[in-house]
Coordinates of C-alpha atoms and ligand atoms in Angstrom, one line a residue:
X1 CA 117.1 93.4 131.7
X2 CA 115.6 91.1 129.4
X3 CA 118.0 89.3 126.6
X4 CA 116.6 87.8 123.5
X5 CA 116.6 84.2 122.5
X6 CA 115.6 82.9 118.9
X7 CA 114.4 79.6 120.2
X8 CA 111.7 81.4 122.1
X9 CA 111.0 83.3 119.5
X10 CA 110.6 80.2 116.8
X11 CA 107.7 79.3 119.4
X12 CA 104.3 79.4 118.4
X13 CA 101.0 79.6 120.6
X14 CA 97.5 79.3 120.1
X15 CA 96.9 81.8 122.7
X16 CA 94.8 84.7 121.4
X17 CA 95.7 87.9 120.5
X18 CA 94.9 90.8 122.4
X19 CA 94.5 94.0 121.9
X20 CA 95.5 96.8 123.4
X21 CA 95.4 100.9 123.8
X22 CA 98.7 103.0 123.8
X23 CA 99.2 105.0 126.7
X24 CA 100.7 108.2 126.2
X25 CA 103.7 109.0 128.2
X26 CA 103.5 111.3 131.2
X27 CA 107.8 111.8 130.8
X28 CA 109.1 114.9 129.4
X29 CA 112.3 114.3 129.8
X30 CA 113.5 115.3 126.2
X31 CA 112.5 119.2 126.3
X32 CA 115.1 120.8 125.1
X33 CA 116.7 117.8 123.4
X34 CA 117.1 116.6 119.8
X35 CA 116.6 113.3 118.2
X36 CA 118.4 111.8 115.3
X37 CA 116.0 107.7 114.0
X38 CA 118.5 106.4 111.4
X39 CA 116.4 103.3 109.6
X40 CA 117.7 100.9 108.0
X41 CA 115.3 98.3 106.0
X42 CA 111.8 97.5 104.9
X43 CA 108.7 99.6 105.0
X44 CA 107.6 98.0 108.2
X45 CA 110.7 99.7 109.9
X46 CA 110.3 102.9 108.2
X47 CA 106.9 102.6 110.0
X48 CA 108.3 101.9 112.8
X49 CA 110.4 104.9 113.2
X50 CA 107.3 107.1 112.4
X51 CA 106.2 105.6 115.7
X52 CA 109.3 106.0 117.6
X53 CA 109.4 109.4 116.9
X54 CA 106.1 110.1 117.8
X55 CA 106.7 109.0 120.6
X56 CA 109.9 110.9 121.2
X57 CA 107.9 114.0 120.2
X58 CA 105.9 113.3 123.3
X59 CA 108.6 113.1 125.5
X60 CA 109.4 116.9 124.3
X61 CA 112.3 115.6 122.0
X62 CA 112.3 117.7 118.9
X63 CA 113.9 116.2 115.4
X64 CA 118.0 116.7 114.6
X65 CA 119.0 117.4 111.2
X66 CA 122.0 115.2 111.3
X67 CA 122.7 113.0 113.6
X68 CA 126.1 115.1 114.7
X69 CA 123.5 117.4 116.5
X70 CA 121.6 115.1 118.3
X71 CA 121.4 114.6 121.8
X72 CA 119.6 111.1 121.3
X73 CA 120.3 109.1 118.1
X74 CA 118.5 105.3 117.3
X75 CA 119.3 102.7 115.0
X76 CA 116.4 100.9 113.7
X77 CA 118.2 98.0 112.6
X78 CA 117.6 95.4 109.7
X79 CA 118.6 91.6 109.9
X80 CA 117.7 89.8 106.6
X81 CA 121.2 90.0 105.7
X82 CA 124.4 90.0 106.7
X83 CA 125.2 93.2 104.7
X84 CA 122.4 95.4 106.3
X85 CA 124.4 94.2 110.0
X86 CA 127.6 95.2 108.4
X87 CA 126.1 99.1 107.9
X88 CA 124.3 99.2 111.5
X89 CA 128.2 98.0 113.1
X90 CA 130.0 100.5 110.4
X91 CA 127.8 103.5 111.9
X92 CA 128.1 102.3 115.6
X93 CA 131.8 102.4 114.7
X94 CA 131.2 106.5 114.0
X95 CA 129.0 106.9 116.9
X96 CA 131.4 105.7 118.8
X97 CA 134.0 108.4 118.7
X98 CA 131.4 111.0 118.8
X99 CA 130.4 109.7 122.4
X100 CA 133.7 110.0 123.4
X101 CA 133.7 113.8 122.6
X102 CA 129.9 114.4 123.8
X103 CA 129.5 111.6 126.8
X104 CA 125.7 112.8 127.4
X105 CA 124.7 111.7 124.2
X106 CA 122.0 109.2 124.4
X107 CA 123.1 106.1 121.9
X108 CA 120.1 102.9 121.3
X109 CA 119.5 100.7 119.3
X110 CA 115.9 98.5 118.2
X111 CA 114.8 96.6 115.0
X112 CA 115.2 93.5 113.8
X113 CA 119.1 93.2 115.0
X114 CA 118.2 93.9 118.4
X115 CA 116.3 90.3 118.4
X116 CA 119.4 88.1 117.6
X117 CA 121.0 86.7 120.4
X118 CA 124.1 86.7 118.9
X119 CA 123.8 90.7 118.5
X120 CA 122.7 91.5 121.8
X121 CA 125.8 89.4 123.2
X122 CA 128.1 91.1 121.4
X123 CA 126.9 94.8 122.2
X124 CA 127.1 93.2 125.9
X125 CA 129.9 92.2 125.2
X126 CA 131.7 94.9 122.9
X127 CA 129.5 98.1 122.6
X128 CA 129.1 98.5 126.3
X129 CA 128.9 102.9 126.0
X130 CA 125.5 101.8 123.9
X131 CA 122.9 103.3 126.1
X132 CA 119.8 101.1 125.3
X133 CA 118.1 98.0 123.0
X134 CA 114.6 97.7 122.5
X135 CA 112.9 95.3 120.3
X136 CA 110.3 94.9 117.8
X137 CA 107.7 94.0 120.6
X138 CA 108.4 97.0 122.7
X139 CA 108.3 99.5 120.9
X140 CA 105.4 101.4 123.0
X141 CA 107.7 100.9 126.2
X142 CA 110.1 103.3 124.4
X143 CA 109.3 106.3 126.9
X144 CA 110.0 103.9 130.0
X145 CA 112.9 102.0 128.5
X146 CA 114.8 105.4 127.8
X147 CA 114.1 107.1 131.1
X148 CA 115.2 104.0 133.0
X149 CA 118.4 103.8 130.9
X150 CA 119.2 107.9 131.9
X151 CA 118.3 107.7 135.6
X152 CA 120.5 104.5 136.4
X153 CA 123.3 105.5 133.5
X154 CA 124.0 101.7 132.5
X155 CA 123.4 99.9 129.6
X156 CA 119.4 98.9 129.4
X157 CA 118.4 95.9 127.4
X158 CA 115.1 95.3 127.0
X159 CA 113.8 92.8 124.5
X160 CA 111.0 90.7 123.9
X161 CA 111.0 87.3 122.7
X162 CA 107.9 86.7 122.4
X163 CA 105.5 88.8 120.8
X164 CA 103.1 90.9 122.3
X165 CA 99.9 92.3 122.1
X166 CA 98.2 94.5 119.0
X167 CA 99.1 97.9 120.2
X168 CA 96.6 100.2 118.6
X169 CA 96.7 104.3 118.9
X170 CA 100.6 104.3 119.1
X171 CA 101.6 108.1 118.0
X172 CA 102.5 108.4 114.6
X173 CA 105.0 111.4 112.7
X174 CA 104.3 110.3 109.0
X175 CA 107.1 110.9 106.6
X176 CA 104.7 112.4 103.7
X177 CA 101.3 114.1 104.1
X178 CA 100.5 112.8 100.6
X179 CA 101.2 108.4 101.3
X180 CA 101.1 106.6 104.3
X181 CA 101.9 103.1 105.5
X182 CA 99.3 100.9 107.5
X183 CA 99.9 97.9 109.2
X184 CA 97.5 95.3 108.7
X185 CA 99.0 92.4 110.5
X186 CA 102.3 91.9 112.4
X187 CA 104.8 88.9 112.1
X188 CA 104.9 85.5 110.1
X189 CA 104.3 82.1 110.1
X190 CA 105.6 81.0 107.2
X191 CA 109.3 80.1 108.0
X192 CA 110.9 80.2 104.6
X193 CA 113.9 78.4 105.8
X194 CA 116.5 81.1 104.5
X195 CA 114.8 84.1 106.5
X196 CA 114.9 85.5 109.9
X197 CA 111.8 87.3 109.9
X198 CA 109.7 84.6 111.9
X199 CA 112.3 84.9 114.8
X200 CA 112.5 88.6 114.8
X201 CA 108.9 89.5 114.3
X202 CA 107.5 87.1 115.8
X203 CA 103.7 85.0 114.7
X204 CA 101.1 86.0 112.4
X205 CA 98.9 88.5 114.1
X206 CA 96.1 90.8 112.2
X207 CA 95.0 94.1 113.4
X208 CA 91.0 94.3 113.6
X209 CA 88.9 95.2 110.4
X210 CA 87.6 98.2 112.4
X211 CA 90.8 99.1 113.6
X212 CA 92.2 99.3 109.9
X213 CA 89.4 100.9 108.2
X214 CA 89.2 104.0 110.6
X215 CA 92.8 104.3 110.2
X216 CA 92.4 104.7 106.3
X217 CA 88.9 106.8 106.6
X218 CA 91.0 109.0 109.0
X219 CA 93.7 109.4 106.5
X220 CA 91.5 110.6 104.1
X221 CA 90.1 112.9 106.1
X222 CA 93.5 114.5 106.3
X223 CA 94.2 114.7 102.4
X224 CA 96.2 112.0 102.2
X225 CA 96.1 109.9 98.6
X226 CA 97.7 106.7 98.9
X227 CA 97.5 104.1 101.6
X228 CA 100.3 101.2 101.5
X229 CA 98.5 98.0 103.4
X230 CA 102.2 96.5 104.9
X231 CA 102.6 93.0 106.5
X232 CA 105.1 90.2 105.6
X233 CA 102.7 88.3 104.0
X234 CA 99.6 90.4 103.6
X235 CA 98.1 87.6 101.8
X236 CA 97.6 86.0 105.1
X237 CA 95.5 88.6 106.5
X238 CA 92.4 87.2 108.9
X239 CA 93.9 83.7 109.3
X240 CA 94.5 83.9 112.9
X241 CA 91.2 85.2 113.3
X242 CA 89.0 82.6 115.7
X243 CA 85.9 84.3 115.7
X244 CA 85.1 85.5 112.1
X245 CA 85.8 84.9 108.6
X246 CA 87.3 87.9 107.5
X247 CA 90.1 87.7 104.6
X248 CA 92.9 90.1 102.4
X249 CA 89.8 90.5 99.1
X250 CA 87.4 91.2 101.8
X251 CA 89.6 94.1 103.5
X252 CA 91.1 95.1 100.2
X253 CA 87.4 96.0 99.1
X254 CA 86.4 97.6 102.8
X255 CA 89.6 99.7 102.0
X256 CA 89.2 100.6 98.5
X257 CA 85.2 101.3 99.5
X258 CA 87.1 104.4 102.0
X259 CA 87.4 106.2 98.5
X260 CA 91.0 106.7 99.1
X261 CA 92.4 107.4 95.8
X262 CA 95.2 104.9 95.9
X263 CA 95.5 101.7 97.7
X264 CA 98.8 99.2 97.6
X265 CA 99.7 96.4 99.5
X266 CA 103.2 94.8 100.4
X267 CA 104.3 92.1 100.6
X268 CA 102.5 88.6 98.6
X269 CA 103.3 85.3 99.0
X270 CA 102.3 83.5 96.0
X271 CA 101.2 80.5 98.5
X272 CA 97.8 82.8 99.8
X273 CA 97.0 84.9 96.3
X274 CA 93.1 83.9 96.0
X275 CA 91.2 84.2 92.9
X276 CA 89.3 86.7 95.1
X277 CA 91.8 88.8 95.5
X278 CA 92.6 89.2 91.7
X279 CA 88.8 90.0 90.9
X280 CA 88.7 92.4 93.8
X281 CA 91.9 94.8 92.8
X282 CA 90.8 94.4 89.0
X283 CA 87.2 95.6 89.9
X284 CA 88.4 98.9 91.8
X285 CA 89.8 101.5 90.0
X286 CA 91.3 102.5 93.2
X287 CA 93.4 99.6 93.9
X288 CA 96.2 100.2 91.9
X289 CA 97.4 97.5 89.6
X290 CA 100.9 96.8 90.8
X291 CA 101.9 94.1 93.0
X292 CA 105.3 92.4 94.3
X293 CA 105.0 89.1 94.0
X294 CA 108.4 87.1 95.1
X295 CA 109.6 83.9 93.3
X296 CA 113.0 83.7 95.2
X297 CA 113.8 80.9 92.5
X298 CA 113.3 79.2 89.3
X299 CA 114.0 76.0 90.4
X300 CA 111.6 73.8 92.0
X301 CA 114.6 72.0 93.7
X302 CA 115.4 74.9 95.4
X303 CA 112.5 76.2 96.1
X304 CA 111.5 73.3 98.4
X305 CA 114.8 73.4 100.1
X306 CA 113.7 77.4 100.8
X307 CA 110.5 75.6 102.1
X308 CA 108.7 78.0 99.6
X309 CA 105.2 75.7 99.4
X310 CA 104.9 76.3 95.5
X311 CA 106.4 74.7 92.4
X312 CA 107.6 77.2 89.8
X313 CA 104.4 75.9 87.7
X314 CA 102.1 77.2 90.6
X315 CA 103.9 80.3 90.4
X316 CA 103.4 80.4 86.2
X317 CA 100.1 79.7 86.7
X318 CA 99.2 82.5 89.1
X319 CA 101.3 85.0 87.2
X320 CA 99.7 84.7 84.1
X321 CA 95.8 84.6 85.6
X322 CA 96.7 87.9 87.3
X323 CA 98.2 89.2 83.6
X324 CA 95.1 87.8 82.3
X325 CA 92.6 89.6 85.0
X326 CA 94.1 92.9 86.2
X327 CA 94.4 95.2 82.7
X328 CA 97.9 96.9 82.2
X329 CA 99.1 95.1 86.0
X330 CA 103.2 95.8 86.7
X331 CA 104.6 92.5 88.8
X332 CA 107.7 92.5 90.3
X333 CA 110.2 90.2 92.3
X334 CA 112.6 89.1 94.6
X335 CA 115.1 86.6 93.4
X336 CA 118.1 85.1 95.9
X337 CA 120.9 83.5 93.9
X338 CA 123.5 81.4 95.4
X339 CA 121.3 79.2 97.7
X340 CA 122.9 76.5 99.4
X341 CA 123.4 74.0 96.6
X342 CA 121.9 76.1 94.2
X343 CA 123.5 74.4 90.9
X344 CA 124.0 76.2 87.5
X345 CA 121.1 74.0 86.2
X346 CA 118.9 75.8 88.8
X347 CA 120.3 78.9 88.6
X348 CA 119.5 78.7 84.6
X349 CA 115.8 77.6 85.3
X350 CA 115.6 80.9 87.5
X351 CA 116.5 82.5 84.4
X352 CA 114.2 81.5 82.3
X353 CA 111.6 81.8 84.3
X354 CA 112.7 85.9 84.2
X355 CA 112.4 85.4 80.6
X356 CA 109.1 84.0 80.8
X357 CA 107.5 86.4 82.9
X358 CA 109.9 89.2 82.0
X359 CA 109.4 91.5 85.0
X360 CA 108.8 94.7 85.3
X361 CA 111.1 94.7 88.0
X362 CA 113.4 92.7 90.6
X363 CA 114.9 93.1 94.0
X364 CA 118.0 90.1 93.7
X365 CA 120.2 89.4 96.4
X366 CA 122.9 86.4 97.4
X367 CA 121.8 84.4 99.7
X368 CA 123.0 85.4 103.3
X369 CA 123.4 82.7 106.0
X370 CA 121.2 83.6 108.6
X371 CA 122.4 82.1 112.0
X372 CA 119.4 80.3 113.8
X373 CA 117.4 79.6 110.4
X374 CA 116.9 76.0 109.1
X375 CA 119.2 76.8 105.9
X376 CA 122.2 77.9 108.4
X377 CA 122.6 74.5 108.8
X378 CA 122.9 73.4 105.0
X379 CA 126.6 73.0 103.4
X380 CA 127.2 75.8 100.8
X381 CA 129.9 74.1 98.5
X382 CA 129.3 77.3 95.6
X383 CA 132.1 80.2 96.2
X384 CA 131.1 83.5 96.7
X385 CA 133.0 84.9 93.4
X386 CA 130.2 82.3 91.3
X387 CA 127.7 83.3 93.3
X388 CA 128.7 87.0 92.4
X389 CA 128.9 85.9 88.8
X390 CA 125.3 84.8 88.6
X391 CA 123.9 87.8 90.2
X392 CA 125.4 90.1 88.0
X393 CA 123.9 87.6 84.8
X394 CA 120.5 87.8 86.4
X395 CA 120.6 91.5 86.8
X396 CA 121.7 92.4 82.9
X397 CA 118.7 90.1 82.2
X398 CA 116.5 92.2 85.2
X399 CA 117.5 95.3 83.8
X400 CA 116.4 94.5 80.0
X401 CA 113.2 93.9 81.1
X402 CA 112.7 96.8 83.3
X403 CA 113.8 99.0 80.2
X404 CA 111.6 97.1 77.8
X405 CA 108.7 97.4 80.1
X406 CA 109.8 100.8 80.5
X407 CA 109.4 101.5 76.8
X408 CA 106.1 100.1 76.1
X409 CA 105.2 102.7 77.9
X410 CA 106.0 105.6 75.8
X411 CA 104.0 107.8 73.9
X412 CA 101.2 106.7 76.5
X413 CA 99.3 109.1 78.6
X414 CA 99.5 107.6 82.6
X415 CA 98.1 108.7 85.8
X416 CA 101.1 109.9 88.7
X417 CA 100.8 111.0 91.9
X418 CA 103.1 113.9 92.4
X419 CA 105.4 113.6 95.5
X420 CA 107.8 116.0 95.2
X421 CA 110.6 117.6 93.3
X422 CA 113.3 115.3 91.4
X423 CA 116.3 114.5 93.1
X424 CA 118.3 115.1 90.0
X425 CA 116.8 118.0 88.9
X426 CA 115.3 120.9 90.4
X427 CA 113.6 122.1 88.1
X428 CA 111.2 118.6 87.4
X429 CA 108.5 117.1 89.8
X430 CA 108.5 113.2 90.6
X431 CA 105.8 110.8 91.4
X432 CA 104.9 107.3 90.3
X433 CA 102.1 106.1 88.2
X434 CA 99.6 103.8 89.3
X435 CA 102.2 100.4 88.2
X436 CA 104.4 102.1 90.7
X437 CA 106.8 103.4 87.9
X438 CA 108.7 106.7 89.1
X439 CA 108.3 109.3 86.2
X440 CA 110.5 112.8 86.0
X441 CA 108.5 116.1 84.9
X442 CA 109.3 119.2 84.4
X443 CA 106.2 121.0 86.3
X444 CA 105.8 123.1 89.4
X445 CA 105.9 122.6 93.1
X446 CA 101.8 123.5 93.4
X447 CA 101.1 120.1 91.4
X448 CA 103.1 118.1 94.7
X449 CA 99.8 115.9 96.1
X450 CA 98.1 115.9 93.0
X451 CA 97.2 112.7 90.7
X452 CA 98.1 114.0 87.2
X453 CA 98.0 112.7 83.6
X454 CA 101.4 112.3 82.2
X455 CA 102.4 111.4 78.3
X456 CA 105.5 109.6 79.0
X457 CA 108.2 110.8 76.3
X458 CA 111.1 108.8 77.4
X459 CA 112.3 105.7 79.0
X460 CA 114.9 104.5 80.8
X461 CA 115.7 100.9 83.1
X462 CA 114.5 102.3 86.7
X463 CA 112.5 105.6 85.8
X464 CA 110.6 107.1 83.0
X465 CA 110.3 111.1 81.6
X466 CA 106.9 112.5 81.2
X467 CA 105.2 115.7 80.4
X468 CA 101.9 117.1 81.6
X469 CA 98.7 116.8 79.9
X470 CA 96.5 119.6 80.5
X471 CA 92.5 119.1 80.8
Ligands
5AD501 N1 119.5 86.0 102.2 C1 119.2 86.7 101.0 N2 118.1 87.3 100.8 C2 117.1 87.1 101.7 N3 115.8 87.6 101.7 C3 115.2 87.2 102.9 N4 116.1 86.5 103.6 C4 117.3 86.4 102.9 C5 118.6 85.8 103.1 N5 118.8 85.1 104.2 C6 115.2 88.3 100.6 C7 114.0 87.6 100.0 C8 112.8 88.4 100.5 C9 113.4 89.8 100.6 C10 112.7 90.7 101.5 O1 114.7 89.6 101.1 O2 114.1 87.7 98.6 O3 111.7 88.3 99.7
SF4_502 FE1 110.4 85.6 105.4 FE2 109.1 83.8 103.9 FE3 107.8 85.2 105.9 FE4 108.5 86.4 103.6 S1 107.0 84.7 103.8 S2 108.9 87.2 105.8 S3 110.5 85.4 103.1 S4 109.5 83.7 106.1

């Protein structure tokens, strides 16, 4: 058994990082059995659970279509707020009474929860039917973790504080054959003093150029048109490097040079955005111009309480010289309201700095005390019904924009990748353009995989209408 402890995992070495190979698992302990991954979360967990079920998939486990059939089911938890831990204890709440019917089902859990001390103490505590917790660090002990926890029958916790290795050839069950996600570098260093993600995924460590590149070239290989670069700051790719001098512009063009047809990355910090990066994705066609860009705030008060590292006039500045280089670019944000003494002065310089820049888009939330972060420990005299109040006047603002933006857009002919059929209507394809705007068409199910030119006819706030061009 090995419990997590967020003081370990605030601890950064200058050891080196190593790399190692995945070794497939010899157990085939899951023939005949069914699996159910329930993600919750960012794009690195969604990754994530493409590796966990890979791996599953090796151990004979075959995929559940609800979780009510499943003979193993994981939670791949979420931590950056305290509503994404309210959803993971809501569903253990369910699974509970469906262990109680069927006692041989298999329950775990792993993510970002399973890193807090405070969580694992309370499913040692409370949840003590849950079968198994795994962290973000040990993911490729999954085979061993899960036979251990069915040959002795008690509860098996195994979680890394520290991080570990580069794991490289871990299995992989993509969600789409038409986009995949690719890690470039694990962790952060950045310790924003609101989020937990230093703690739970540990330092800043970058996969190998080599590594990456054959990853993409392979993907290509296989028909797939759209790689997503992911890292929680990708900006800081090659820092930790000791041996070469190897940065984000330089990979971005090794990447785009794959001939790929589309390449995106997630997520920027404003701190690391070089000038070479801009000239890089405005000099590839391939490199789609889109990119998330997070303020967090308007308010240069705030911001260096959230230990941010820019003023809001760095951030002005960058914003409009990547307007300026990268033709037609879409930006988006995320904005958190209601920061410990957040006032309604800096609350109204985060909206007008939305009005400045007028996004084409925002991801808002209300601050959410994260216990073990430097802002836990700041009073919070603002009540939660102002705090609710401002996000909802941020949000009409957000929204305007995205339906402006929106607009400018019709009558123009874009390019979309099609990934499938609309989820409101069966009779329309989806896809996104090359901003990342999701567009509606009506159009048939052979055009899925394909990058076509669309005349958008119609806009709305968080998705457009389009109709084919032909030729
Ligand atoms: N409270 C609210 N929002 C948070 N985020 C990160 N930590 C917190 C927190 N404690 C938001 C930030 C980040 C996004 C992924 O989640 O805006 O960019
Ligand atoms: Fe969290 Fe800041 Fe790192 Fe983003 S850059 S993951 S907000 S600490």
């Amino acid at each position: 058994m090995e419990i997590p402890s967020l003081k370990d995992a605030a601890k950064r070495s200058k050891n080196e990082i190593k790399i190692q190979n995945y070794s497939s698992t010899n157990s085939s302990i899951g023939i005949g059995k069914k699996y159910y991954v329930k993600t919750y979360g960012c794009q690195m967990n969604e990754h994530d659970s493409e590796n966990i079920r890979a791996i599953l998939e090796e151990m004979g486990f075959r995929e559940a279509s609800d979780y009510i059939n499943a003979d193993l089911i994981i939670l791949n938890t979420c931590a950056i707020r305290e509503n994404a831990h309210n959803k993971v204890f809501g569903f253990l709440g369910r699974l509970k009474h469906l262990k109680r019917e069927k006692p041989s089902l298999m329950i775990g859990m792993c993510g970002c929860m399973a890193q807090e001390e405070v969580v694992v103490n309370e499913i040692m505590d409370k949840y003590k039917w849950l079968n198994f917790v795994f962290g973000t660090h040990n993911i490729h002990k999954l085979s061993s973790i899960l036979t251990t926890a069915v040959e002795r029958q008690k509860q098996e916790i195994e979680v890394w504080s520290k991080e570990g290795d580069i794991l490289e050839n871990m299995p992989v069950k993509r969600d789409s054959n038409i986009k995949a996600w690719v890690n470039i570098m694990y962790g952060c260093d950045k310790f924003c003093t609101y989020c937990i993600v230093p703690f739970t995924r540990g330092k800043q460590r970058s996969r190998r150029k080599e590594d990456i590149i054959e990853e993409v070239k392979s993907l290509v290989k296989s028909n797939y048109k759209e790689v997503t670069l992911l890292g929680q700051n990708v900006n800081a790719y090659g820092k930790d490097f000791i041996d070469e001098e190897y940065n984000m512009a330089n990979l971005l063009e090794d990447v785009a040079k794959t001939g790929i047809e589309r390449v995106r990355f997630v997520t920027s910090h404003p701190w690391d955005f070089t000038d070479n990066m801009i000239d890089v994705i405005a000099s590839y066609k391939n490199i789609m111009p889109y990119i998330h860009l997070p303020i967090q705030s308007g308010s240069n008060k705030i911001l260096k309480l959230m230990g941010r590292r820019y003023k809001k006039e760095d951030y002005i500045e960058l914003f409009n010289k990547i307007k300026s280089k990268i033709p037609n670019v879409s930006i988006t944000t995320d904005i958190i309201v209601g920061f410990p003494n957040e006032t309604e002065e800096d609350f109204n310089e985060t909206l007008d700095i939305v009005n400045y820049c007028k996004f084409d888009l925002a991801y808002t939330f209300i601050y959410s005390k994260r216990e073990g972060t430097p802002a836990c420990k700041l009073l919070d005299p603002i009540s939660l019904d102002e705090k609710e109040k401002r996000l909802y006047k941020l949000n009409e603002l957000i929204n305007s924009y995205a339906k402006m933006n929106n607009e400018k857009l019709v009558g123009k002919t874009v390019p979309v990748l099609i990934e499938g059929v609309s989820e409101k209507d069966n009779n329309k394809i989806c896809g996104y353009t090359d901003t990342m705007k999701l567009v509606n068409i009506l159009g048939t199910k052979d055009l899925i995989g394909k990058i076509v030119m669309v005349k958008i006819t119609d806009a709305k706030s968080f998705s457009l209408d389009g109709e084919i061009i032909n030729g």
